[in-house]
Amino acid sequence: MSKVKKSALDATAMGIISSCQTNHICSTGAPVIAMRRSWKPRMLPLLIACLPLANAFVTQPVLQKSSTGTRPQIPTTLRGIDADEWESDFDDFADSNDDVLKLSDVLQSRGADDLSACRSRQLSLGRDFVLSDFVGNMGFDEVTDWEYYYENEDDETDRKVVQPNPFDSATPRRTRSSSGSVIRLFRGELVGPLGGSLSAQGYDRRVLIKEFSGDMAMELARNELFAIAKLQSNLLRNEQSAQDGDWYRAASSRSVMERQDNNNVARLMHLLRDSPFVGILGECNLAEIDDMDPNEFYRAMSVKPPKPSAIWIIYEYPGMASVANYAQPAELRRQAIPPKKGFFGAVDPPPLPKFEQRANYVVKGILKGALEAMALQHDVGLVHRSIGRSSILLSSKAMDKREASSPYTTFLSQLHIKMADFGFAGLLEASADDPEFCTRARTFGLSFAKGERSIAVANFAIAEDMHALGFVAVGLLLSSLAEIKSVNDPVPATDEDTLQRLLGDIFDKDIAQFREYVEAEEVWANLVELLDRNDSAGWKVLETLFMARERAAKFKDSELILTARGLLSSPFFE
C-alpha cells in the first residue's frame, strides 16, 4: 500500500481516503469519576474523513498539554436547555418582571423536567456546605482510530478498506492528544440546618463538588444538569408535592423557604440511596467566594480559587471507586493493601475469597448493576453516550464507600452501582439532531435525516450505549477475574485500546475466535469455564453487547424497540 499521510492533498493524489474514530477521555489527578462518549465527524469526499468511535473519561495522572483535535460540539437540542437559561437572578427567574411570571409557566418550560429542582437550588458555601479537600482534575484525551481505504468514485458507501502496515509510523491505527484540565473536583460536607437535618435522619452529609470552567466545561455542565434532572424527576413521579411545583417553589425561594427546601433535599437523599445514578442536590452560590481573599482559598485547598465564570455543581457522595479501579487482578489489589502490624512484625493480608464468590460479585453485582442502570436511562428517554470504566461507580449504602471495591467483598448487599458523568448525554428521541450521530449510523448502512424521529434512530442510539458497555464488561472480566499466583505473573493487556484492536481488527468481531484467544491464556481458564456455562450464556451476553449496532442496522425496518433489559433475564445473571 502506498504511504498515506494525514493531509487532504496527499490523500487525494493517491486516491486513498483515511477515516478516523475519535475518542475523548477524561483524565484525573485522583481516582475519580470518568466519562466515555461516541462521535464521528467526517469531512468531504477526497479529504481525510473522521469517523470517530468512542470518547471516554478514564482515570489517569493530570495531563498538562492541550488538545490539538476537534472539540466535539453538543447541540443545544440535546442539552435540552438554552444558553440564556443558564444565567439566573436572585430567585432564579430569567424574567425581571417577577410579578407577572406565573409558576405554571416556569414549570412548563423547565420545572417539568426538573421536579427535584436541582437546577434551581442554590446552596451557600459556609452556610450550607464547606469544602473538605481537593480531589483532582478532569480533562480530555482525544483518541483517534484510523482506517484507510481506496475511494470508489461511483459509490461512496462501497470503498475498499486498505490494511496499513502496522510498522509504518505514518499510518497509525490509533493516536492520542490531550485537552488538559477542564474540571476540578472537591470533597465537601453539608453543614448548618441542612447538614443537621440530614444527620438526624441518618443520611451521609458528604458531598462531591465539580467545578466547571471554560466553554467546553460549561457545555458539559448544562448537559449533565439536564440529564440528571430528568432522571431525578423520574424518581419523584409519585411525589405529589413535587408534581404540584412545591419543590421548585421552595428551591427558587430558598432564602425564605429554607426549612421546606431542606426537607425536600432530605427526601431526595432518601430516594437517591437506591438510585442507579449519582444525583445532584443543587448548584453553589459563588457570590461569597467572589469576596474571599484568593490567598485564603489557596491556603485552605492548596489550589487556586475558582474563576468568576465558574459553575459549581453539588452531588451526593458516591465514593471514589469505579470499575477502572476494580479492573485489575484481585491478587494485585490484595497486595496493595497496607500491611497490618502484629507482635512479630507486618502481617500479610488474608487469602482472597474463592473464585466462584468473586465471579458472582463481578457478574451478578457489577455487570448486572451497570446493565440495569443503563436500561433505566433508556427507559427515561436518555442515552448516556459516554459509558466507560470510570463512569460506573462501585458505591455502597454504608458510610464506608470503599468496602464495595475491596477484593474481599463478595456480598451483593454491600454493593450499589451508580452511573456517573452525563456530560455527553442526550435525549433519545433527539439523537438524529446530532449530525455526528447520523455520520456514525451511515457506517452501518443506516441513513438518517437530521432531526429524524423513528424507531430505527432510537435503536441505534441505544445500541451505541450497549456497545460501549460491552467493552467495559469484557475488560472487567478479563482483568478482575484473571487468576495470578503472584504480582510478578504476566497478564495480557486488557486496556480498551487493546480490546478494540483484538475484537475489531484481529478477530473481525468474531466472538468465537476471541474465545480461543482467551482460552489460550492460563490465567483466564476459570473465566472461560464461567462464560461457557449454560450453553455459553456469558459469551452470548458479550456478543449481544458488542454487536448491538450491527443488530440495530440489520433490523432497521422492525417496529420493535431495542432494549438492554432483555439481557437481564440471561442465565448468565441467574
mmCIF file of N, CA and C in Angstrom, residues 178-285:
data_model
loop_
_atom_site.group_PDB
_atom_site.id
_atom_site.type_symbol
_atom_site.label_atom_id
_atom_site.label_comp_id
_atom_site.label_asym_id
_atom_site.label_seq_id
_atom_site.Cartn_x
_atom_site.Cartn_y
_atom_site.Cartn_z
ATOM 1 N N SER A 178 -4.194 15.412 24.192
ATOM 2 C CA SER A 178 -4.831 15.766 25.455
ATOM 3 C C SER A 178 -5.396 17.175 25.432
ATOM 4 N N SER A 179 -6.482 17.365 26.158
ATOM 5 C CA SER A 179 -7.110 18.683 26.258
ATOM 6 C C SER A 179 -6.657 19.444 27.486
ATOM 7 N N GLY A 180 -6.012 18.762 28.432
ATOM 8 C CA GLY A 180 -5.673 19.409 29.692
ATOM 9 C C GLY A 180 -6.856 19.378 30.646
ATOM 10 N N SER A 181 -6.733 20.078 31.740
ATOM 11 C CA SER A 181 -7.753 20.061 32.784
ATOM 12 C C SER A 181 -8.877 21.042 32.475
ATOM 13 N N VAL A 182 -10.121 20.565 32.559
ATOM 14 C CA VAL A 182 -11.277 21.437 32.354
ATOM 15 C C VAL A 182 -12.238 21.410 33.538
ATOM 16 N N ILE A 183 -12.111 20.426 34.418
ATOM 17 C CA ILE A 183 -12.998 20.294 35.575
ATOM 18 C C ILE A 183 -12.155 20.004 36.811
ATOM 19 N N ARG A 184 -12.497 20.642 37.923
ATOM 20 C CA ARG A 184 -11.848 20.351 39.200
ATOM 21 C C ARG A 184 -12.874 19.720 40.140
ATOM 22 N N LEU A 185 -12.391 18.826 41.005
ATOM 23 C CA LEU A 185 -13.275 18.127 41.934
ATOM 24 C C LEU A 185 -12.838 18.362 43.372
ATOM 25 N N PHE A 186 -13.839 18.567 44.228
ATOM 26 C CA PHE A 186 -13.612 18.772 45.651
ATOM 27 C C PHE A 186 -14.552 17.859 46.432
ATOM 28 N N ARG A 187 -14.107 17.496 47.624
ATOM 29 C CA ARG A 187 -14.999 16.842 48.575
ATOM 30 C C ARG A 187 -15.480 17.900 49.549
ATOM 31 N N GLY A 188 -16.699 17.736 50.014
ATOM 32 C CA GLY A 188 -17.239 18.686 50.969
ATOM 33 C C GLY A 188 -18.198 18.017 51.927
ATOM 34 N N GLU A 189 -18.819 18.830 52.777
ATOM 35 C CA GLU A 189 -19.753 18.312 53.771
ATOM 36 C C GLU A 189 -20.863 19.327 53.987
ATOM 37 N N LEU A 190 -22.084 18.852 54.034
ATOM 38 C CA LEU A 190 -23.221 19.718 54.310
ATOM 39 C C LEU A 190 -23.233 20.085 55.786
ATOM 40 N N VAL A 191 -23.477 21.350 56.073
ATOM 41 C CA VAL A 191 -23.448 21.852 57.447
ATOM 42 C C VAL A 191 -24.703 22.680 57.693
ATOM 43 N N GLY A 192 -24.749 23.313 58.871
ATOM 44 C CA GLY A 192 -25.866 24.177 59.203
ATOM 45 C C GLY A 192 -27.162 23.404 59.359
ATOM 46 N N PRO A 193 -28.289 24.079 59.223
ATOM 47 C CA PRO A 193 -29.585 23.400 59.362
ATOM 48 C C PRO A 193 -29.761 22.238 58.387
ATOM 49 N N LEU A 194 -29.254 22.390 57.162
ATOM 50 C CA LEU A 194 -29.379 21.308 56.181
ATOM 51 C C LEU A 194 -28.578 20.093 56.610
ATOM 52 N N GLY A 195 -27.321 20.297 56.999
ATOM 53 C CA GLY A 195 -26.497 19.182 57.441
ATOM 54 C C GLY A 195 -27.043 18.528 58.692
ATOM 55 N N GLY A 196 -27.538 19.345 59.624
ATOM 56 C CA GLY A 196 -28.110 18.793 60.846
ATOM 57 C C GLY A 196 -29.346 17.968 60.579
ATOM 58 N N SER A 197 -30.178 18.428 59.649
ATOM 59 C CA SER A 197 -31.388 17.685 59.304
ATOM 60 C C SER A 197 -31.051 16.331 58.700
ATOM 61 N N LEU A 198 -30.044 16.293 57.838
ATOM 62 C CA LEU A 198 -29.654 15.028 57.215
ATOM 63 C C LEU A 198 -29.046 14.074 58.230
ATOM 64 N N SER A 199 -28.198 14.595 59.117
ATOM 65 C CA SER A 199 -27.584 13.745 60.146
ATOM 66 C C SER A 199 -28.640 13.146 61.059
ATOM 67 N N ALA A 200 -29.644 13.927 61.401
ATOM 68 C CA ALA A 200 -30.695 13.444 62.292
ATOM 69 C C ALA A 200 -31.473 12.295 61.669
ATOM 70 N N GLN A 201 -31.507 12.247 60.354
ATOM 71 C CA GLN A 201 -32.229 11.180 59.660
ATOM 72 C C GLN A 201 -31.314 10.057 59.182
ATOM 73 N N GLY A 202 -30.035 10.139 59.547
ATOM 74 C CA GLY A 202 -29.102 9.063 59.232
ATOM 75 C C GLY A 202 -28.523 9.092 57.845
ATOM 76 N N TYR A 203 -28.542 10.238 57.169
ATOM 77 C CA TYR A 203 -28.008 10.338 55.816
ATOM 78 C C TYR A 203 -26.573 10.845 55.835
ATOM 79 N N ASP A 204 -25.852 10.492 54.801
ATOM 80 C CA ASP A 204 -24.462 10.909 54.659
ATOM 81 C C ASP A 204 -24.422 12.394 54.300
ATOM 82 N N ARG A 205 -23.665 13.171 55.074
ATOM 83 C CA ARG A 205 -23.582 14.614 54.822
ATOM 84 C C ARG A 205 -22.503 14.963 53.807
ATOM 85 N N ARG A 206 -21.676 14.001 53.436
ATOM 86 C CA ARG A 206 -20.606 14.297 52.488
ATOM 87 C C ARG A 206 -21.171 14.557 51.096
ATOM 88 N N VAL A 207 -20.498 15.416 50.367
ATOM 89 C CA VAL A 207 -20.906 15.738 49.002
ATOM 90 C C VAL A 207 -19.670 15.794 48.119
ATOM 91 N N LEU A 208 -19.909 15.652 46.820
ATOM 92 C CA LEU A 208 -18.868 15.814 45.808
ATOM 93 C C LEU A 208 -19.188 17.070 45.016
ATOM 94 N N ILE A 209 -18.191 17.928 44.837
ATOM 95 C CA ILE A 209 -18.387 19.182 44.108
ATOM 96 C C ILE A 209 -17.536 19.174 42.857
ATOM 97 N N LYS A 210 -18.157 19.463 41.718
ATOM 98 C CA LYS A 210 -17.436 19.612 40.456
ATOM 99 C C LYS A 210 -17.442 21.083 40.057
ATOM 100 N N GLU A 211 -16.267 21.589 39.738
ATOM 101 C CA GLU A 211 -16.150 22.955 39.243
ATOM 102 C C GLU A 211 -15.953 22.921 37.733
ATOM 103 N N PHE A 212 -16.873 23.520 37.000
ATOM 104 C CA PHE A 212 -16.810 23.592 35.540
ATOM 105 C C PHE A 212 -16.381 24.995 35.145
ATOM 106 N N SER A 213 -15.318 25.082 34.368
ATOM 107 C CA SER A 213 -14.808 26.387 33.962
ATOM 108 C C SER A 213 -14.349 26.322 32.509
ATOM 109 N N GLY A 214 -14.797 27.267 31.696
ATOM 110 C CA GLY A 214 -14.454 27.265 30.280
ATOM 111 C C GLY A 214 -15.635 26.850 29.423
ATOM 112 N N ASP A 215 -15.568 27.161 28.145
ATOM 113 C CA ASP A 215 -16.691 26.915 27.244
ATOM 114 C C ASP A 215 -17.068 25.439 27.170
ATOM 115 N N MET A 216 -16.057 24.572 26.982
ATOM 116 C CA MET A 216 -16.350 23.149 26.866
ATOM 117 C C MET A 216 -16.939 22.615 28.161
ATOM 118 N N ALA A 217 -16.373 23.028 29.297
ATOM 119 C CA ALA A 217 -16.871 22.567 30.588
ATOM 120 C C ALA A 217 -18.299 23.045 30.827
ATOM 121 N N MET A 218 -18.616 24.251 30.387
ATOM 122 C CA MET A 218 -19.972 24.761 30.558
ATOM 123 C C MET A 218 -20.977 23.919 29.776
ATOM 124 N N GLU A 219 -20.604 23.488 28.592
ATOM 125 C CA GLU A 219 -21.484 22.622 27.811
ATOM 126 C C GLU A 219 -21.723 21.308 28.545
ATOM 127 N N LEU A 220 -20.651 20.758 29.120
ATOM 128 C CA LEU A 220 -20.792 19.518 29.877
ATOM 129 C C LEU A 220 -21.698 19.724 31.083
ATOM 130 N N ALA A 221 -21.534 20.860 31.767
ATOM 131 C CA ALA A 221 -22.337 21.139 32.958
ATOM 132 C C ALA A 221 -23.815 21.264 32.612
ATOM 133 N N ARG A 222 -24.129 21.999 31.567
ATOM 134 C CA ARG A 222 -25.529 22.157 31.165
ATOM 135 C C ARG A 222 -26.148 20.804 30.817
ATOM 136 N N ASN A 223 -25.392 20.024 30.065
ATOM 137 C CA ASN A 223 -25.903 18.719 29.647
ATOM 138 C C ASN A 223 -26.110 17.796 30.838
ATOM 139 N N GLU A 224 -25.161 17.803 31.759
ATOM 140 C CA GLU A 224 -25.251 16.932 32.928
ATOM 141 C C GLU A 224 -26.406 17.341 33.831
ATOM 142 N N LEU A 225 -26.588 18.637 34.022
ATOM 143 C CA LEU A 225 -27.704 19.112 34.832
ATOM 144 C C LEU A 225 -29.040 18.686 34.232
ATOM 145 N N PHE A 226 -29.161 18.834 32.930
ATOM 146 C CA PHE A 226 -30.418 18.469 32.281
ATOM 147 C C PHE A 226 -30.686 16.969 32.395
ATOM 148 N N ALA A 227 -29.675 16.143 32.126
ATOM 149 C CA ALA A 227 -29.865 14.691 32.131
ATOM 150 C C ALA A 227 -30.218 14.178 33.522
ATOM 151 N N ILE A 228 -29.470 14.620 34.527
ATOM 152 C CA ILE A 228 -29.725 14.123 35.881
ATOM 153 C C ILE A 228 -31.026 14.697 36.428
ATOM 154 N N ALA A 229 -31.366 15.930 36.059
ATOM 155 C CA ALA A 229 -32.660 16.474 36.464
ATOM 156 C C ALA A 229 -33.796 15.612 35.930
ATOM 157 N N LYS A 230 -33.646 15.119 34.723
ATOM 158 C CA LYS A 230 -34.675 14.255 34.129
ATOM 159 C C LYS A 230 -34.748 12.919 34.862
ATOM 160 N N LEU A 231 -33.597 12.362 35.209
ATOM 161 C CA LEU A 231 -33.579 11.103 35.951
ATOM 162 C C LEU A 231 -34.186 11.278 37.338
ATOM 163 N N GLN A 232 -33.868 12.395 37.989
ATOM 164 C CA GLN A 232 -34.417 12.627 39.324
ATOM 165 C C GLN A 232 -35.914 12.928 39.265
ATOM 166 N N SER A 233 -36.364 13.538 38.196
ATOM 167 C CA SER A 233 -37.804 13.755 38.027
ATOM 168 C C SER A 233 -38.536 12.421 37.942
ATOM 169 N N ASN A 234 -37.891 11.438 37.328
ATOM 170 C CA ASN A 234 -38.484 10.103 37.274
ATOM 171 C C ASN A 234 -38.588 9.498 38.672
ATOM 172 N N LEU A 235 -37.602 9.780 39.532
ATOM 173 C CA LEU A 235 -37.656 9.304 40.914
ATOM 174 C C LEU A 235 -38.842 9.907 41.660
ATOM 175 N N LEU A 236 -39.185 11.146 41.309
ATOM 176 C CA LEU A 236 -40.220 11.887 42.031
ATOM 177 C C LEU A 236 -41.586 11.799 41.362
ATOM 178 N N ARG A 237 -41.760 10.853 40.477
ATOM 179 C CA ARG A 237 -43.014 10.780 39.724
ATOM 180 C C ARG A 237 -44.208 10.505 40.636
ATOM 181 N N ASN A 238 -43.966 9.924 41.820
ATOM 182 C CA ASN A 238 -45.055 9.639 42.756
ATOM 183 C C ASN A 238 -45.108 10.624 43.915
ATOM 184 N N GLU A 239 -44.276 11.660 43.869
ATOM 185 C CA GLU A 239 -44.273 12.692 44.912
ATOM 186 C C GLU A 239 -45.204 13.823 44.471
ATOM 187 N N GLN A 240 -46.388 13.882 45.091
ATOM 188 C CA GLN A 240 -47.384 14.859 44.651
ATOM 189 C C GLN A 240 -46.903 16.292 44.847
ATOM 190 N N SER A 241 -46.168 16.548 45.934
ATOM 191 C CA SER A 241 -45.697 17.913 46.183
ATOM 192 C C SER A 241 -44.738 18.377 45.095
ATOM 193 N N ALA A 242 -43.912 17.456 44.599
ATOM 194 C CA ALA A 242 -43.007 17.813 43.506
ATOM 195 C C ALA A 242 -43.791 18.031 42.218
ATOM 196 N N GLN A 243 -44.790 17.175 41.981
ATOM 197 C CA GLN A 243 -45.615 17.325 40.791
ATOM 198 C C GLN A 243 -46.382 18.647 40.803
ATOM 199 N N ASP A 244 -46.761 19.105 41.986
ATOM 200 C CA ASP A 244 -47.514 20.355 42.109
ATOM 201 C C ASP A 244 -46.630 21.593 42.035
ATOM 202 N N GLY A 245 -45.318 21.406 42.000
ATOM 203 C CA GLY A 245 -44.416 22.545 41.908
ATOM 204 C C GLY A 245 -43.903 23.055 43.232
ATOM 205 N N ASP A 246 -44.246 22.378 44.346
ATOM 206 C CA ASP A 246 -43.801 22.853 45.655
ATOM 207 C C ASP A 246 -42.282 22.799 45.795
ATOM 208 N N TRP A 247 -41.656 21.774 45.233
ATOM 209 C CA TRP A 247 -40.201 21.660 45.332
ATOM 210 C C TRP A 247 -39.527 22.795 44.570
ATOM 211 N N TYR A 248 -40.032 23.084 43.412
ATOM 212 C CA TYR A 248 -39.439 24.157 42.605
ATOM 213 C C TYR A 248 -39.613 25.503 43.303
ATOM 214 N N ARG A 249 -40.791 25.736 43.870
ATOM 215 C CA ARG A 249 -41.054 26.998 44.551
ATOM 216 C C ARG A 249 -40.130 27.171 45.755
ATOM 217 N N ALA A 250 -39.948 26.104 46.528
ATOM 218 C CA ALA A 250 -39.093 26.198 47.712
ATOM 219 C C ALA A 250 -37.634 26.399 47.335
ATOM 220 N N ALA A 251 -37.172 25.717 46.289
ATOM 221 C CA ALA A 251 -35.767 25.833 45.892
ATOM 222 C C ALA A 251 -35.452 27.200 45.311
ATOM 223 N N SER A 252 -36.348 27.735 44.490
ATOM 224 C CA SER A 252 -36.090 29.026 43.859
ATOM 225 C C SER A 252 -36.259 30.181 44.833
ATOM 226 N N SER A 253 -36.913 29.932 45.967
ATOM 227 C CA SER A 253 -37.060 30.948 47.018
ATOM 228 C C SER A 253 -36.450 30.434 48.311
ATOM 229 N N ARG A 254 -35.294 29.825 48.203
ATOM 230 C CA ARG A 254 -34.673 29.157 49.346
ATOM 231 C C ARG A 254 -34.423 30.106 50.513
ATOM 232 N N SER A 255 -34.151 31.361 50.238
ATOM 233 C CA SER A 255 -33.830 32.304 51.312
ATOM 234 C C SER A 255 -34.995 32.495 52.274
ATOM 235 N N VAL A 256 -36.230 32.286 51.807
ATOM 236 C CA VAL A 256 -37.397 32.459 52.677
ATOM 237 C C VAL A 256 -38.134 31.144 52.924
ATOM 238 N N MET A 257 -37.766 30.086 52.206
ATOM 239 C CA MET A 257 -38.413 28.784 52.381
ATOM 240 C C MET A 257 -37.361 27.704 52.651
ATOM 241 N N GLU A 258 -36.357 28.057 53.438
ATOM 242 C CA GLU A 258 -35.221 27.163 53.658
ATOM 243 C C GLU A 258 -35.635 25.859 54.320
ATOM 244 N N ARG A 259 -36.487 25.932 55.326
ATOM 245 C CA ARG A 259 -36.859 24.711 56.045
ATOM 246 C C ARG A 259 -37.558 23.724 55.120
ATOM 247 N N GLN A 260 -38.492 24.205 54.325
ATOM 248 C CA GLN A 260 -39.186 23.306 53.401
ATOM 249 C C GLN A 260 -38.219 22.736 52.373
ATOM 250 N N ASP A 261 -37.315 23.580 51.870
ATOM 251 C CA ASP A 261 -36.361 23.089 50.878
ATOM 252 C C ASP A 261 -35.412 22.071 51.490
ATOM 253 N N ASN A 262 -35.008 22.282 52.745
ATOM 254 C CA ASN A 262 -34.146 21.300 53.418
ATOM 255 C C ASN A 262 -34.860 19.958 53.552
ATOM 256 N N ASN A 263 -36.145 19.996 53.846
ATOM 257 C CA ASN A 263 -36.911 18.752 53.930
ATOM 258 C C ASN A 263 -36.967 18.055 52.571
ATOM 259 N N ASN A 264 -37.081 18.848 51.523
ATOM 260 C CA ASN A 264 -37.098 18.266 50.180
ATOM 261 C C ASN A 264 -35.754 17.635 49.833
ATOM 262 N N VAL A 265 -34.657 18.285 50.230
ATOM 263 C CA VAL A 265 -33.328 17.722 49.986
ATOM 264 C C VAL A 265 -33.175 16.401 50.727
ATOM 265 N N ALA A 266 -33.672 16.348 51.961
ATOM 266 C CA ALA A 266 -33.597 15.105 52.731
ATOM 267 C C ALA A 266 -34.397 13.999 52.049
ATOM 268 N N ARG A 267 -35.550 14.339 51.524
ATOM 269 C CA ARG A 267 -36.356 13.348 50.812
ATOM 270 C C ARG A 267 -35.646 12.880 49.550
ATOM 271 N N LEU A 268 -35.006 13.821 48.856
ATOM 272 C CA LEU A 268 -34.251 13.463 47.657
ATOM 273 C C LEU A 268 -33.091 12.536 48.006
ATOM 274 N N MET A 269 -32.392 12.819 49.093
ATOM 275 C CA MET A 269 -31.290 11.956 49.523
ATOM 276 C C MET A 269 -31.795 10.543 49.810
ATOM 277 N N HIS A 270 -32.975 10.444 50.381
ATOM 278 C CA HIS A 270 -33.548 9.121 50.661
ATOM 279 C C HIS A 270 -33.793 8.351 49.365
ATOM 280 N N LEU A 271 -34.332 9.024 48.370
ATOM 281 C CA LEU A 271 -34.611 8.364 47.094
ATOM 282 C C LEU A 271 -33.330 8.019 46.344
ATOM 283 N N LEU A 272 -32.310 8.859 46.481
ATOM 284 C CA LEU A 272 -31.054 8.623 45.771
ATOM 285 C C LEU A 272 -30.285 7.434 46.330
ATOM 286 N N ARG A 273 -30.584 7.019 47.538
ATOM 287 C CA ARG A 273 -29.875 5.875 48.123
ATOM 288 C C ARG A 273 -30.075 4.617 47.289
ATOM 289 N N ASP A 274 -31.203 4.510 46.609
ATOM 290 C CA ASP A 274 -31.487 3.331 45.789
ATOM 291 C C ASP A 274 -31.374 3.612 44.296
ATOM 292 N N SER A 275 -30.971 4.803 43.921
ATOM 293 C CA SER A 275 -30.929 5.156 42.503
ATOM 294 C C SER A 275 -29.662 4.620 41.851
ATOM 295 N N PRO A 276 -29.724 4.250 40.574
ATOM 296 C CA PRO A 276 -28.537 3.743 39.868
ATOM 297 C C PRO A 276 -27.761 4.848 39.154
ATOM 298 N N PHE A 277 -27.800 6.050 39.663
ATOM 299 C CA PHE A 277 -27.035 7.161 39.106
ATOM 300 C C PHE A 277 -26.644 8.104 40.241
ATOM 301 N N VAL A 278 -25.625 8.909 40.008
ATOM 302 C CA VAL A 278 -25.168 9.877 41.006
ATOM 303 C C VAL A 278 -26.052 11.110 40.909
ATOM 304 N N GLY A 279 -26.748 11.428 41.994
ATOM 305 C CA GLY A 279 -27.704 12.522 41.977
ATOM 306 C C GLY A 279 -27.077 13.877 42.234
ATOM 307 N N ILE A 280 -27.794 14.914 41.825
ATOM 308 C CA ILE A 280 -27.384 16.305 42.034
ATOM 309 C C ILE A 280 -28.318 16.943 43.050
ATOM 310 N N LEU A 281 -27.729 17.614 44.043
ATOM 311 C CA LEU A 281 -28.514 18.318 45.050
ATOM 312 C C LEU A 281 -28.794 19.752 44.635
ATOM 313 N N GLY A 282 -27.848 20.377 43.968
ATOM 314 C CA GLY A 282 -28.034 21.761 43.549
ATOM 315 C C GLY A 282 -26.738 22.356 43.050
ATOM 316 N N GLU A 283 -26.745 23.655 42.893
ATOM 317 C CA GLU A 283 -25.553 24.391 42.495
ATOM 318 C C GLU A 283 -25.067 25.218 43.675
ATOM 319 N N CYS A 284 -23.857 25.721 43.544
ATOM 320 C CA CYS A 284 -23.278 26.547 44.603
ATOM 321 C C CYS A 284 -23.404 28.009 44.230
ATOM 322 N N ASN A 285 -23.832 28.813 45.189
ATOM 323 C CA ASN A 285 -23.838 30.258 45.014
ATOM 324 C C ASN A 285 -22.427 30.762 45.288
#
